[in-house]
Coordinates of C-alpha atoms and ligand atoms in Angstrom, one line a residue:
X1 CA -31.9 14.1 -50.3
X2 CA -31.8 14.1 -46.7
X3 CA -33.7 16.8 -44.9
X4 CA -34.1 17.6 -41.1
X5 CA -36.5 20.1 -39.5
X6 CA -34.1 22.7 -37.6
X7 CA -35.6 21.5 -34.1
X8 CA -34.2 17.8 -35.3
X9 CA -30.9 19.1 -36.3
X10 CA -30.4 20.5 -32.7
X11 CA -31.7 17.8 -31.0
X12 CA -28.8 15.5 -33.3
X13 CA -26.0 18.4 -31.4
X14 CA -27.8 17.3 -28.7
X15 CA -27.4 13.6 -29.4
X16 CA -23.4 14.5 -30.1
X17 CA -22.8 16.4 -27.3
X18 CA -24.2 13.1 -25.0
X19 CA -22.0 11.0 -27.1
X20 CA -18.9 13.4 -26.9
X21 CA -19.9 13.1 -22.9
X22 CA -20.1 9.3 -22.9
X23 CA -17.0 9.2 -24.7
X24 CA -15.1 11.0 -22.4
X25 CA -16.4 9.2 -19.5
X26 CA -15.0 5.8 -21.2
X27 CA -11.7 7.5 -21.8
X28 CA -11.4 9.0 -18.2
X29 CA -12.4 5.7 -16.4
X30 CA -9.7 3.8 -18.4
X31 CA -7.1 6.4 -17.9
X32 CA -7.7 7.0 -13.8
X33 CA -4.6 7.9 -12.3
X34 CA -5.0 5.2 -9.8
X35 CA -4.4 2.4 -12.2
X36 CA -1.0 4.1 -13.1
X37 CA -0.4 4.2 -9.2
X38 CA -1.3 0.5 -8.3
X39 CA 1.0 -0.5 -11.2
X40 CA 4.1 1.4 -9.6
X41 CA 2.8 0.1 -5.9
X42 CA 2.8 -3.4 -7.3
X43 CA 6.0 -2.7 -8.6
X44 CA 7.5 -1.7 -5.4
X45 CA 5.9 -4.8 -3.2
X46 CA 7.7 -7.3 -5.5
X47 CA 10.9 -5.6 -5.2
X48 CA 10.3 -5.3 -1.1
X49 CA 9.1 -9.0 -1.8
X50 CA 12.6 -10.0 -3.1
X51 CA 14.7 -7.9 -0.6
X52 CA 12.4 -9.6 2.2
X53 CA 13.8 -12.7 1.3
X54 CA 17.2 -12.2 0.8
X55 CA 16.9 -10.4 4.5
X56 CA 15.4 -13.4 5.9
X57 CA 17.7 -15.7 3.8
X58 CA 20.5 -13.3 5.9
X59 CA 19.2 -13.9 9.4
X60 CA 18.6 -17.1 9.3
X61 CA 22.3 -17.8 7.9
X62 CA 23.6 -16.0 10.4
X63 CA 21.4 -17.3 13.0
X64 CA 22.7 -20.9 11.8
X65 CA 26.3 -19.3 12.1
X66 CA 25.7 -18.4 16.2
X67 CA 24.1 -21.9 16.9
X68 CA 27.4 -23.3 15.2
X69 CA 29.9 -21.2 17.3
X70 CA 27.7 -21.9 20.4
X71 CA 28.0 -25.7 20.5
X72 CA 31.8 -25.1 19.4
X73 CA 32.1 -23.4 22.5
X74 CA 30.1 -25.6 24.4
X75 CA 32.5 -28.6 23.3
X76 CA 35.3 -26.7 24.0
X77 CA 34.1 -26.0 27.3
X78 CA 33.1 -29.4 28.3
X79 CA 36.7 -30.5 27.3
X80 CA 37.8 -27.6 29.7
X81 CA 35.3 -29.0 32.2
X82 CA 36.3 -32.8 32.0
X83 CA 40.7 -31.5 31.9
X84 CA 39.7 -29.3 35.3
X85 CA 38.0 -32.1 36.8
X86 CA 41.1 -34.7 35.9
X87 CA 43.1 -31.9 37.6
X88 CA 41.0 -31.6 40.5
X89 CA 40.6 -34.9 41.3
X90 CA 44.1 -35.6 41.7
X91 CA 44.7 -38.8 39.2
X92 CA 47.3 -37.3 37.4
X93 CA 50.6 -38.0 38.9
X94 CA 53.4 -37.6 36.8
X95 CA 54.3 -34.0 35.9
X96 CA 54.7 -34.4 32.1
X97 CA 51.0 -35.5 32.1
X98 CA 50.2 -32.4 34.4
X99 CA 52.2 -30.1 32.5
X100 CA 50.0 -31.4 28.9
X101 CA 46.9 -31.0 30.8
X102 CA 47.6 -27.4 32.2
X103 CA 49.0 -26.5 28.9
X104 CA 46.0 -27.9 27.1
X105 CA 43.1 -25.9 29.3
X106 CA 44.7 -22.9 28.7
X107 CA 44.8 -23.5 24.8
X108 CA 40.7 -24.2 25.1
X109 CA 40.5 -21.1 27.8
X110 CA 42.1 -19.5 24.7
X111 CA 40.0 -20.8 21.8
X112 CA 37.0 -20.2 24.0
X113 CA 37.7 -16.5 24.3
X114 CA 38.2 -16.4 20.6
X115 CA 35.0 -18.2 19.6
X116 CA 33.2 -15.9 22.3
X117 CA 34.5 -12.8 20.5
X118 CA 33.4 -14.1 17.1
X119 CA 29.6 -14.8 18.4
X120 CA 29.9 -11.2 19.7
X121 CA 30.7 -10.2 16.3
X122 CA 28.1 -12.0 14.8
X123 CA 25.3 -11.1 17.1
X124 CA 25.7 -7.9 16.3
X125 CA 25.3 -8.9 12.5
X126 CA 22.5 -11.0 13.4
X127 CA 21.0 -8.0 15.0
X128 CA 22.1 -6.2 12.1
X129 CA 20.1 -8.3 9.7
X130 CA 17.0 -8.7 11.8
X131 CA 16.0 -4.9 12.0
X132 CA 16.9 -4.7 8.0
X133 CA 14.1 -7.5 7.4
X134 CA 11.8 -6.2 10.2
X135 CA 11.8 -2.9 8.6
X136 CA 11.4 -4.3 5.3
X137 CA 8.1 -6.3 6.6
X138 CA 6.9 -2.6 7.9
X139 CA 7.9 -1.3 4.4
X140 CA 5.6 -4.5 3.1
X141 CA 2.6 -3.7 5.9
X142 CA 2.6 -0.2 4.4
X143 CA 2.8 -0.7 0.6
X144 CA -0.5 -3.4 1.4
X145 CA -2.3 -0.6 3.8
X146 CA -1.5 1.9 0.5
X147 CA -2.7 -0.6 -2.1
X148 CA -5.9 -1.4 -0.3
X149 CA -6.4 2.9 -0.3
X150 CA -5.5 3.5 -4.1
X151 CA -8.3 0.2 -4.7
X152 CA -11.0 2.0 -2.9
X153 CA -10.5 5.2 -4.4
X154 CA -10.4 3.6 -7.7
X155 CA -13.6 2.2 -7.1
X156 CA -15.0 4.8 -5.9
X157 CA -13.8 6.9 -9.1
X158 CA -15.1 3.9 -11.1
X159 CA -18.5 4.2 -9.2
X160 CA -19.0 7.8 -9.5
X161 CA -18.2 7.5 -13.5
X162 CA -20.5 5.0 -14.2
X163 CA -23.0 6.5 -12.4
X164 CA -22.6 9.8 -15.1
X165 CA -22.6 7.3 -17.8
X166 CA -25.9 6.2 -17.0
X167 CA -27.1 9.3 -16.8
X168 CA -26.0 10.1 -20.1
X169 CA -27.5 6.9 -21.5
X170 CA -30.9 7.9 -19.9
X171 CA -30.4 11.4 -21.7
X172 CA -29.5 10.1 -24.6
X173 CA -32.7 7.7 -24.8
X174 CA -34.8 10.4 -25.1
X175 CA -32.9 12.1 -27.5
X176 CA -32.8 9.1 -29.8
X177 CA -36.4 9.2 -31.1
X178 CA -36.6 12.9 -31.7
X179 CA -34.3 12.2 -34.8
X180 CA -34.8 10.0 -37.9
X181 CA -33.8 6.6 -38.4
X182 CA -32.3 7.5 -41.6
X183 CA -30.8 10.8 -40.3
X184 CA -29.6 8.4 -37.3
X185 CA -27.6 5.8 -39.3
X186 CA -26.2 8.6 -41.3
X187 CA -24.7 10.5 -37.9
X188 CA -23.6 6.7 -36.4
X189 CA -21.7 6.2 -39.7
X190 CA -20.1 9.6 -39.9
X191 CA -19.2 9.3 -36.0
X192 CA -17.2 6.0 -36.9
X193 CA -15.4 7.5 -39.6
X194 CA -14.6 10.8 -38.3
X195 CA -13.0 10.0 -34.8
X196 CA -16.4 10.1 -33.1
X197 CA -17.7 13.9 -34.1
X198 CA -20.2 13.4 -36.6
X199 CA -22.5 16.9 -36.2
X200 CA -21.3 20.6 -35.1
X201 CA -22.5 23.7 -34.6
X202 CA -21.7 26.3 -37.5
X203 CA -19.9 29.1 -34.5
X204 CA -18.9 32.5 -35.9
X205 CA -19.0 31.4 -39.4
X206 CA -16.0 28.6 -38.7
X207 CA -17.0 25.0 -38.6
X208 CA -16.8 23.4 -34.7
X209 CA -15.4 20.0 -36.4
X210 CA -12.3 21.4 -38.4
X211 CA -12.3 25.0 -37.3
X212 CA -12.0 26.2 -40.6
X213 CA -13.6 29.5 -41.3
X214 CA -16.6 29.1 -44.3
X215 CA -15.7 30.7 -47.3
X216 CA -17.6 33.2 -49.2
X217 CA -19.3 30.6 -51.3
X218 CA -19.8 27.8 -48.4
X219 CA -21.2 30.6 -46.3
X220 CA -23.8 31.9 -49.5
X221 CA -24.3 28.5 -49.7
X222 CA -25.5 28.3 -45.9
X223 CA -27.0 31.5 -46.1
X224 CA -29.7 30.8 -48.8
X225 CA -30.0 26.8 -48.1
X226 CA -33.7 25.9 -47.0
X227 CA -33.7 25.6 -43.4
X228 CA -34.6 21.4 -43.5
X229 CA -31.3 21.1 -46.1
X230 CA -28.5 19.3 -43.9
X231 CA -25.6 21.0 -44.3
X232 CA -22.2 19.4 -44.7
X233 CA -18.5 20.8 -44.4
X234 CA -16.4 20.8 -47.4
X235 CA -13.9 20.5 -45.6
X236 CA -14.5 17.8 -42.7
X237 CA -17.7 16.7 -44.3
X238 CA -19.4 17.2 -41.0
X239 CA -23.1 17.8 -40.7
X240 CA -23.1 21.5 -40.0
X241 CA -26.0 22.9 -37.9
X242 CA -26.8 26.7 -38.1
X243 CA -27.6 27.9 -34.9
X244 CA -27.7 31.5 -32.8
X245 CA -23.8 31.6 -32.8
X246 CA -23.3 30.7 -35.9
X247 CA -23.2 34.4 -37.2
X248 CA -25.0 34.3 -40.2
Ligands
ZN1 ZN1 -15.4 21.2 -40.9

């Protein structure tokens, strides 16, 4: 039977309570709130991402629309231009040929002013869509400056926790030889099977592990053992260590 002196039973607590520590180190480093916020930051950049495009994809459509309309109306001028200059010169003599000509610049004077208000109207889309995709590349700029912040506190979270698990490691190294090798496989296989709390403290006559209060016989039991037995719950089947608080 396995037997502990009662300074080797409180050094295993001790043991627990650094692997309890470690344990929630691990859990706290893989469960920092920054990962959960990079994740919803990446999603936001890859929806500005997409609306970026389709606001680029918008201006430069649009912009393709105004260089159209411009060389429509600079044909339509130059045919003005060349009509005026037929007029001006004097070559045309007989009226009919006049009267076309007159009535033909003042169909292009006509489609000019209609094609001018239709690039007015779509350079103020243009403008439109170029302040919707210059603030979306803001938007973008920001989301980076905010990913780059949540990284380097993450880091630094990491940092800091790593730093308290080595200090636990440390602790725990000179914790490990104060208890037996066989006492020591027993508490590693009991901390696998029992969701990681192997030994607790006996506190006001309930066990620490399942919180169940002894009953009268458990708690004869504990009151007579020798002080070397290792005690173990009935319930949990914890190794149960007497202590001041136990309130025997
Ligand atoms: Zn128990």
């Amino acid at each position: 039977m396995l037997k502990a002196s009662p300074s080797e039973q409180a050094r295993l607590l001790d043991l627990q309570a650094i692997d309890q520590k470690l344990a929630q180190l691990e859990h706290r480093r893989r469960n920092l709130p920054e990962y959960a916020e990079l994740n919803d930051l990446a999603q936001q950049q890859q929806k500005i991402r997409n609306d970026l495009v389709t606001a680029q994809t918008d201006v430069s459509d649009i912009a393709r629309e105004q260089d159209k309309l411009e060389s429509d109306i600079d044909q339509v001028r130059q045919r003005m231009g060349r009509d005026q200059q037929r007029l001006d010169a004097g070559s045309v003599s007989s009226a009919k040929e006049l009267e076309s000509l007159q009535h033909e610049i003042g169909s292009l004077s006509k489609r000019q002013r209609d094609l001018e208000d239709v690039e007015l109207e779509v350079m103020e889309r243009l403008e439109v869509a170029e302040s919707q995709a210059s603030a979306l590349a803001s938007e973008q700029d920001r989301l980076a400056l905010a990913v780059e912040d949540a990284e380097r506190r993450r880091a630094e979270a990491v940092a800091a926790i790593d730093k308290d698990v080595e200090y636990a490691q440390r602790q725990r190294e000179t914790v490990v030889p104060d208890v037996a090798e066989e006492l020591l496989a027993l508490y590693e296989k009991l901390r696998a099977q029992l969701d990681g709390l192997a030994v607790v403290a006996i506190k006001q006559r309930r066990c620490d592990g399942c919180r169940l209060e002894l009953s009268a016989t458990d708690l004869g039991h504990v009151r007579t053992a020798d002080e070397d037995e290792i005690l173990r719950c009935e319930e949990c089947r914890r190794i149960q260590v007497r202590t001041d608080e136990s309130g025997l």
